[in-house]
Structures are given as structure tokens and as C-alpha cells.
């Protein structure tokens, strides 16, 4: 490996690392925004746990949700949990 | 630090590491057992996702479960998800 | 709870959920960008594992890194791993 | 589905769940044992972070470790981190 190719590789490596670091910073900022919103919600008396469950459910289409809920009810009934 | 105390520390360090490694092995074996049980359940037509949810619910006391379910229903109603 | 306060709460709840969902979308896009950059790096012959380790190290200040590396070398020597 | 097959399925379901719950209990106990050992190690002046890194390294064969360390040193040199 010649000096120039080493320098090129070093430059490439640095560019890759700096792009990932910028994205990590953005992801960190998003994490902090979410924490603030959840703290605000908690302060207004909302249940963050329920909000997270609702967001999971909204991420599924209606049929998938219906099927999961009916299986769950079936198992709850079978185990006397209803 | 004298040679003897270094050897004692090295012995202590090795003992700590080996105890953790043994526990990691046990945890790994448990993980594999669980994988087998879930594969068996899947093979018998059970929904592993529903089984995991049921196990989570069984880990909570009845009052906690009732409260969580009623808040969730309240939010679902508020968002027109029922 | 009057109808109006229920509607206000529903509106608040919906706003909270939609803000979180937007942030989740942004976080997801960042995750995909990172995956692309790592795939590109891999394609150019770089070790993604080493890149991730380097990024972790760059996240620490020099003194912290030096201390961690010297403790690690001490333990490696004590366990005959050098 | 007849009553008997439903009862059989309920029995099967309960057995699966109880087996997983027992394994979860064992895994939890292992987690607590590890916590105690790390607390003891910390109390004796050892670095838990370094111990965890050593355990990771011991989980790799010598050649794999050597290769990872040499790539890391190459990248550190390229980025002026040595």
C-alpha cells in the first residue's frame, strides 16, 4: 500500500466516521426530544406506558391488531385470566 | 505492590472472571432451552407473541393489570381505536 | 369529566402521540442512513466492528481512554493474555 | 374444536407458560448472582468495565483477537489516535 493510498484510505475512514457521528448526534437529540415530550405528558397526568402501547398498536394494521387481540383473549380465557 | 500481592490480585481476578463465565454459560443454556420451548409451542400451533404477552401479564398483580387495561381502553376510545 | 374536557384531553393525547410518531420516523430514517453508510464502508473493505469501536473511543476524553487501556493491559498481563 | 381438545390445549398452554416462567426465574437469579459478584469485585477495587471487556476477549479465539486488535491499531494510527 503506497503512502497516497494510505492517506486516501485514512481520509475515507475519517469521512465515514464523521458521517456516523453526526447521525449519532441527531439520534441523541431525538432521544432527548422524546424524553421531554414524555415528561410533559406525565406532567399533564397521562400514562406514558399506555401512550407507548398505543403507538405500538397504531404501528400495526387493523387486521393484525384484531387477530392478536383475539388470540390473547382466547389464551386469557383458557387460563382463567378474564 | 509486591509480587505476592500482585499474584493474589491476579488469582482474585481470575476467580471473579471464571465465576462470571460459568454464570454466562448457565444463562446461555437457559436461553437455548427457552428457544426450544417456543419452537415446540410454535410447532403445536401456539402464538409465541401471545404467550410472551400472557407471561408479562401474569408477572403483574391483578389490580395493576386492571388499571393498565382500563387506561388503555380509555385512550383507545379517545382516539377512536375501539 | 365534562365532554369538552374529554375532547380537550383527547386532542392533547393525539398531539403527544403524533409528535412521538414523527420523532420515531426520524429516528428510523437515521437508522437506515447508518445502515447504508456501514454497508458502503464494508463494500470498500473497512471493518464496521472496528469503526464502531473507534467511534466509542472518540466519544471518550483522552485521559479516560488512557486509564481504561492501562487497566485492561494490567488485567491482560495478570491473566497471561498479552 | 371440542371441549376436550380445548381443555387439552389449555393444559398444554399452561405447561408451556409455566416452563418458561421457571426458566425466567432461573435467569433472574443468575442476573442477581452476577450483580453480587460485580459489586464484590468493585468493593475489592477491580474495574467491572475492564472485567467485562476481558470476558468478551476471552470469548474469542486468539487469531480473531489478534486480527481485531491490529485493524483497530491501523485505524487509530490513520486517525492520529495513537
Coordinates of C-alpha atoms in Angstrom, one line a residue:
Chain A
X1 CA 0.0 0.0 0.0
X2 CA 1.6 3.3 -1.1
X3 CA 1.5 6.4 1.1
X4 CA -1.0 8.1 -1.1
X5 CA -3.4 5.2 -1.0
X6 CA -2.9 5.1 2.8
X7 CA -3.8 8.8 3.0
X8 CA -6.8 8.3 0.8
X9 CA -8.0 5.4 3.0
X10 CA -7.4 7.5 6.1
X11 CA -9.5 10.3 4.5
X12 CA -12.2 7.9 3.6
X13 CA -12.2 6.3 7.1
X14 CA -12.4 9.8 8.7
X15 CA -15.3 10.8 6.4
X16 CA -17.3 7.6 7.3
X17 CA -16.7 8.1 11.0
X18 CA -17.7 11.7 10.9
X19 CA -20.9 11.0 9.0
X20 CA -21.9 8.3 11.6
X21 CA -21.0 10.6 14.4
X22 CA -23.3 13.4 13.0
X23 CA -26.1 10.8 12.7
X24 CA -25.5 9.6 16.3
X25 CA -25.8 13.3 17.4
X26 CA -29.1 13.6 15.6
X27 CA -30.4 10.4 17.1
X28 CA -29.3 11.6 20.6
X29 CA -31.2 14.9 20.1
X30 CA -34.3 12.9 19.0
X31 CA -34.0 10.8 22.2
X32 CA -33.9 13.9 24.3
X33 CA -36.9 15.4 22.5
X34 CA -38.9 12.2 23.2
X35 CA -37.9 12.3 26.8
X36 CA -39.1 15.9 27.1
X37 CA -42.4 15.1 25.4
X38 CA -43.0 12.1 27.7
X39 CA -42.1 14.2 30.8
X40 CA -44.6 16.8 29.6
X41 CA -47.2 14.1 29.1
X42 CA -46.6 12.7 32.6
X43 CA -46.8 16.2 34.0
X44 CA -50.2 16.5 32.4
X45 CA -51.4 13.3 34.0
X46 CA -51.1 11.0 31.0
X47 CA -49.7 7.4 31.4
X48 CA -46.5 7.1 29.3
X49 CA -46.7 3.3 29.4
X50 CA -50.2 3.4 27.8
X51 CA -49.1 6.0 25.2
X52 CA -46.2 3.7 24.2
X53 CA -48.6 0.8 23.9
X54 CA -51.0 2.9 21.8
X55 CA -48.1 3.9 19.5
X56 CA -47.2 0.2 19.1
X57 CA -50.8 -0.6 18.2
X58 CA -51.1 2.2 15.7
X59 CA -48.0 0.8 14.0
X60 CA -50.0 -2.3 13.1
X61 CA -52.8 -2.6 10.6
X62 CA -56.3 -3.2 11.9
X63 CA -56.5 -6.9 10.9
X64 CA -53.2 -7.7 12.6
X65 CA -54.3 -6.0 15.8
X66 CA -57.7 -7.7 15.7
X67 CA -56.0 -11.2 15.3
X68 CA -53.5 -10.5 18.1
X69 CA -56.2 -9.3 20.5
X70 CA -58.5 -12.3 19.8
X71 CA -55.7 -14.8 20.3
X72 CA -54.8 -13.1 23.5
X73 CA -58.4 -13.2 24.8
X74 CA -58.6 -16.9 23.8
X75 CA -55.4 -17.6 25.9
X76 CA -56.6 -15.5 28.8
X77 CA -59.9 -17.4 28.8
X78 CA -58.1 -20.7 28.6
X79 CA -56.0 -19.7 31.7
X80 CA -58.9 -18.2 33.6
X81 CA -57.4 -14.7 33.4
X82 CA -60.6 -12.9 32.2
Chain B
X1 CA 2.7 -3.5 45.0
X2 CA 4.8 -6.6 46.0
X3 CA 4.9 -9.7 43.7
X4 CA 2.8 -11.7 46.2
X5 CA 0.1 -9.1 46.4
X6 CA 0.1 -9.0 42.5
X7 CA -0.2 -12.8 42.3
X8 CA -3.0 -12.7 44.9
X9 CA -4.8 -10.0 42.9
X10 CA -4.3 -12.0 39.7
X11 CA -5.8 -15.0 41.4
X12 CA -8.7 -13.0 42.7
X13 CA -9.3 -11.5 39.2
X14 CA -9.2 -14.9 37.6
X15 CA -11.7 -16.3 40.2
X16 CA -14.1 -13.4 39.6
X17 CA -13.9 -13.9 35.8
X18 CA -14.4 -17.6 35.9
X19 CA -17.4 -17.3 38.2
X20 CA -19.0 -14.8 35.8
X21 CA -18.1 -17.0 32.8
X22 CA -19.8 -20.0 34.4
X23 CA -23.0 -17.9 35.1
X24 CA -22.9 -16.7 31.5
X25 CA -22.8 -20.3 30.3
X26 CA -25.8 -21.1 32.5
X27 CA -27.7 -18.1 31.2
X28 CA -26.8 -19.1 27.6
X29 CA -28.2 -22.6 28.3
X30 CA -31.4 -21.2 29.7
X31 CA -31.8 -19.0 26.5
X32 CA -31.4 -22.1 24.4
X33 CA -34.0 -24.0 26.5
X34 CA -36.4 -21.2 26.1
X35 CA -35.8 -21.1 22.3
X36 CA -36.6 -24.9 22.2
X37 CA -39.8 -24.5 24.2
X38 CA -41.0 -21.6 22.0
X39 CA -40.1 -23.6 18.8
X40 CA -42.1 -26.6 20.2
X41 CA -45.1 -24.3 21.0
X42 CA -44.9 -22.8 17.5
X43 CA -44.9 -26.3 16.1
X44 CA -48.0 -27.1 18.1
X45 CA -49.8 -24.1 16.6
X46 CA -49.4 -21.7 19.6
X47 CA -48.7 -17.9 19.1
X48 CA -45.3 -17.2 20.8
X49 CA -46.0 -13.5 20.8
X50 CA -49.3 -14.1 22.7
X51 CA -47.6 -16.5 25.1
X52 CA -44.9 -13.8 25.9
X53 CA -47.7 -11.2 26.5
X54 CA -49.5 -13.6 28.8
X55 CA -46.3 -14.2 30.7
X56 CA -45.8 -10.4 31.1
X57 CA -49.4 -10.0 32.3
X58 CA -49.0 -12.9 34.8
X59 CA -46.0 -11.1 36.2
X60 CA -48.3 -8.2 37.3
X61 CA -50.8 -8.3 40.1
X62 CA -54.5 -8.2 39.2
X63 CA -55.1 -4.6 40.3
X64 CA -52.1 -3.3 38.3
X65 CA -53.3 -5.2 35.2
X66 CA -56.9 -3.9 35.6
X67 CA -55.7 -0.3 35.9
X68 CA -53.4 -0.6 32.8
X69 CA -56.1 -2.2 30.7
X70 CA -58.7 0.5 31.7
X71 CA -56.3 3.4 30.9
X72 CA -55.5 1.7 27.5
X73 CA -59.3 1.3 26.7
X74 CA -59.8 5.0 27.7
X75 CA -57.1 6.1 25.3
X76 CA -58.3 3.8 22.5
X77 CA -61.8 5.2 22.9
X78 CA -60.4 8.8 22.9
X79 CA -58.5 8.1 19.7
X80 CA -61.4 6.1 18.0
X81 CA -59.4 2.9 18.1
X82 CA -62.2 0.7 19.6
Chain C
X1 CA -65.2 15.0 33.5
X2 CA -67.3 17.0 31.1
X3 CA -67.4 16.3 27.3
X4 CA -65.4 19.3 26.5
X5 CA -62.6 18.4 28.9
X6 CA -62.6 14.9 27.5
X7 CA -62.3 16.2 24.0
X8 CA -59.5 18.5 25.1
X9 CA -57.7 15.6 26.7
X10 CA -58.2 13.5 23.5
X11 CA -56.8 16.3 21.4
X12 CA -53.8 16.6 23.8
X13 CA -53.3 12.9 23.7
X14 CA -53.4 12.8 19.9
X15 CA -50.9 15.6 19.7
X16 CA -48.5 13.9 22.0
X17 CA -48.8 10.6 20.1
X18 CA -48.3 12.3 16.7
X19 CA -45.2 14.2 17.9
X20 CA -43.6 11.0 19.2
X21 CA -44.6 9.1 16.0
X22 CA -42.9 11.9 13.9
X23 CA -39.7 11.6 16.0
X24 CA -39.8 7.8 15.7
X25 CA -40.0 8.2 11.9
X26 CA -36.9 10.5 12.0
X27 CA -35.0 8.0 14.2
X28 CA -35.9 5.2 11.8
X29 CA -34.6 7.2 8.9
X30 CA -31.4 7.9 10.8
X31 CA -31.0 4.1 11.5
X32 CA -31.4 3.4 7.8
X33 CA -28.9 6.1 6.8
X34 CA -26.4 4.5 9.2
X35 CA -27.0 1.0 7.8
X36 CA -26.3 2.4 4.3
X37 CA -23.1 4.1 5.4
X38 CA -21.9 0.9 7.1
X39 CA -22.8 -1.2 4.0
X40 CA -20.8 1.3 1.9
X41 CA -17.8 1.1 4.3
X42 CA -18.0 -2.7 4.2
X43 CA -18.1 -2.6 0.4
X44 CA -14.9 -0.5 0.5
X45 CA -13.2 -3.1 2.6
X46 CA -13.5 -1.4 6.0
X47 CA -14.2 -3.3 9.2
X48 CA -17.5 -2.0 10.6
X49 CA -16.8 -3.5 14.0
X50 CA -13.5 -1.5 14.2
X51 CA -15.2 1.6 13.0
X52 CA -17.8 1.3 15.8
X53 CA -15.1 0.7 18.4
X54 CA -13.2 3.8 17.1
X55 CA -16.4 5.9 17.4
X56 CA -16.9 4.7 21.0
X57 CA -13.3 5.6 21.8
X58 CA -13.6 9.1 20.2
X59 CA -16.6 9.6 22.5
X60 CA -14.3 9.5 25.5
X61 CA -11.7 12.1 26.5
X62 CA -8.1 11.2 26.2
X63 CA -7.4 10.7 29.9
X64 CA -10.4 8.3 30.3
X65 CA -9.2 6.3 27.3
X66 CA -5.7 6.1 28.6
X67 CA -6.9 4.9 32.1
X68 CA -9.2 2.3 30.6
X69 CA -6.5 1.0 28.3
X70 CA -3.9 0.8 31.0
X71 CA -6.2 -1.1 33.4
X72 CA -7.1 -3.5 30.5
X73 CA -3.4 -4.1 29.8
X74 CA -2.8 -4.7 33.6
X75 CA -5.5 -7.3 33.7
X76 CA -4.4 -8.9 30.4
X77 CA -0.8 -9.2 31.8
X78 CA -2.2 -10.7 35.1
X79 CA -4.1 -13.3 33.1
X80 CA -1.3 -14.1 30.7
X81 CA -3.3 -12.7 27.8
X82 CA -0.5 -10.4 26.3
Chain D
X1 CA -63.0 -27.6 18.5
X2 CA -64.5 -29.9 21.1
X3 CA -64.4 -29.1 24.9
X4 CA -61.9 -31.9 25.5
X5 CA -59.5 -30.6 22.8
X6 CA -59.9 -27.1 24.3
X7 CA -59.1 -28.4 27.7
X8 CA -56.1 -30.3 26.3
X9 CA -54.9 -27.1 24.6
X10 CA -55.4 -25.1 27.8
X11 CA -53.3 -27.7 29.7
X12 CA -50.6 -27.6 27.0
X13 CA -50.6 -23.8 27.0
X14 CA -50.4 -23.7 30.9
X15 CA -47.5 -26.2 30.8
X16 CA -45.5 -24.1 28.2
X17 CA -46.1 -20.9 30.2
X18 CA -45.0 -22.5 33.5
X19 CA -41.8 -23.9 31.9
X20 CA -40.9 -20.5 30.5
X21 CA -41.7 -18.8 33.8
X22 CA -39.4 -21.3 35.7
X23 CA -36.6 -20.5 33.2
X24 CA -37.2 -16.8 33.6
X25 CA -36.9 -17.2 37.4
X26 CA -33.5 -19.1 36.9
X27 CA -32.3 -16.4 34.5
X28 CA -33.3 -13.7 37.0
X29 CA -31.4 -15.5 39.8
X30 CA -28.3 -15.7 37.6
X31 CA -28.6 -11.9 36.9
X32 CA -28.7 -11.2 40.6
X33 CA -25.7 -13.5 41.3
X34 CA -23.7 -11.6 38.6
X35 CA -24.7 -8.3 40.1
X36 CA -23.4 -9.5 43.5
X37 CA -20.1 -10.7 42.1
X38 CA -19.5 -7.4 40.3
X39 CA -20.4 -5.5 43.4
X40 CA -17.9 -7.6 45.4
X41 CA -15.2 -7.0 42.6
X42 CA -15.9 -3.3 42.7
X43 CA -15.6 -3.4 46.5
X44 CA -12.2 -5.1 46.1
X45 CA -11.0 -2.3 43.8
X46 CA -11.4 -4.1 40.5
X47 CA -12.8 -2.3 37.4
X48 CA -16.0 -4.0 36.3
X49 CA -15.8 -2.4 32.9
X50 CA -12.4 -3.9 32.3
X51 CA -13.5 -7.3 33.7
X52 CA -16.4 -7.3 31.2
X53 CA -14.1 -6.4 28.3
X54 CA -11.7 -9.2 29.3
X55 CA -14.5 -11.7 29.4
X56 CA -15.5 -10.6 25.9
X57 CA -12.0 -11.0 24.7
X58 CA -11.7 -14.5 26.3
X59 CA -14.8 -15.5 24.4
X60 CA -12.8 -15.0 21.1
X61 CA -10.1 -17.2 19.8
X62 CA -6.5 -15.8 19.7
X63 CA -6.4 -15.3 16.0
X64 CA -9.7 -13.4 15.9
X65 CA -8.5 -11.2 18.8
X66 CA -5.1 -10.5 17.1
X67 CA -6.8 -9.5 13.8
X68 CA -9.3 -7.2 15.5
X69 CA -6.6 -5.5 17.6
X70 CA -4.3 -5.0 14.6
X71 CA -7.2 -3.5 12.5
X72 CA -8.0 -1.2 15.4
X73 CA -4.4 -0.1 15.8
X74 CA -4.3 0.6 12.0
X75 CA -7.4 2.8 12.2
X76 CA -6.1 4.5 15.3
X77 CA -2.8 5.3 13.5
X78 CA -4.7 6.5 10.4
X79 CA -6.7 8.9 12.6
X80 CA -3.8 10.0 14.7
X81 CA -5.2 8.4 17.9
X82 CA -2.1 6.6 19.0

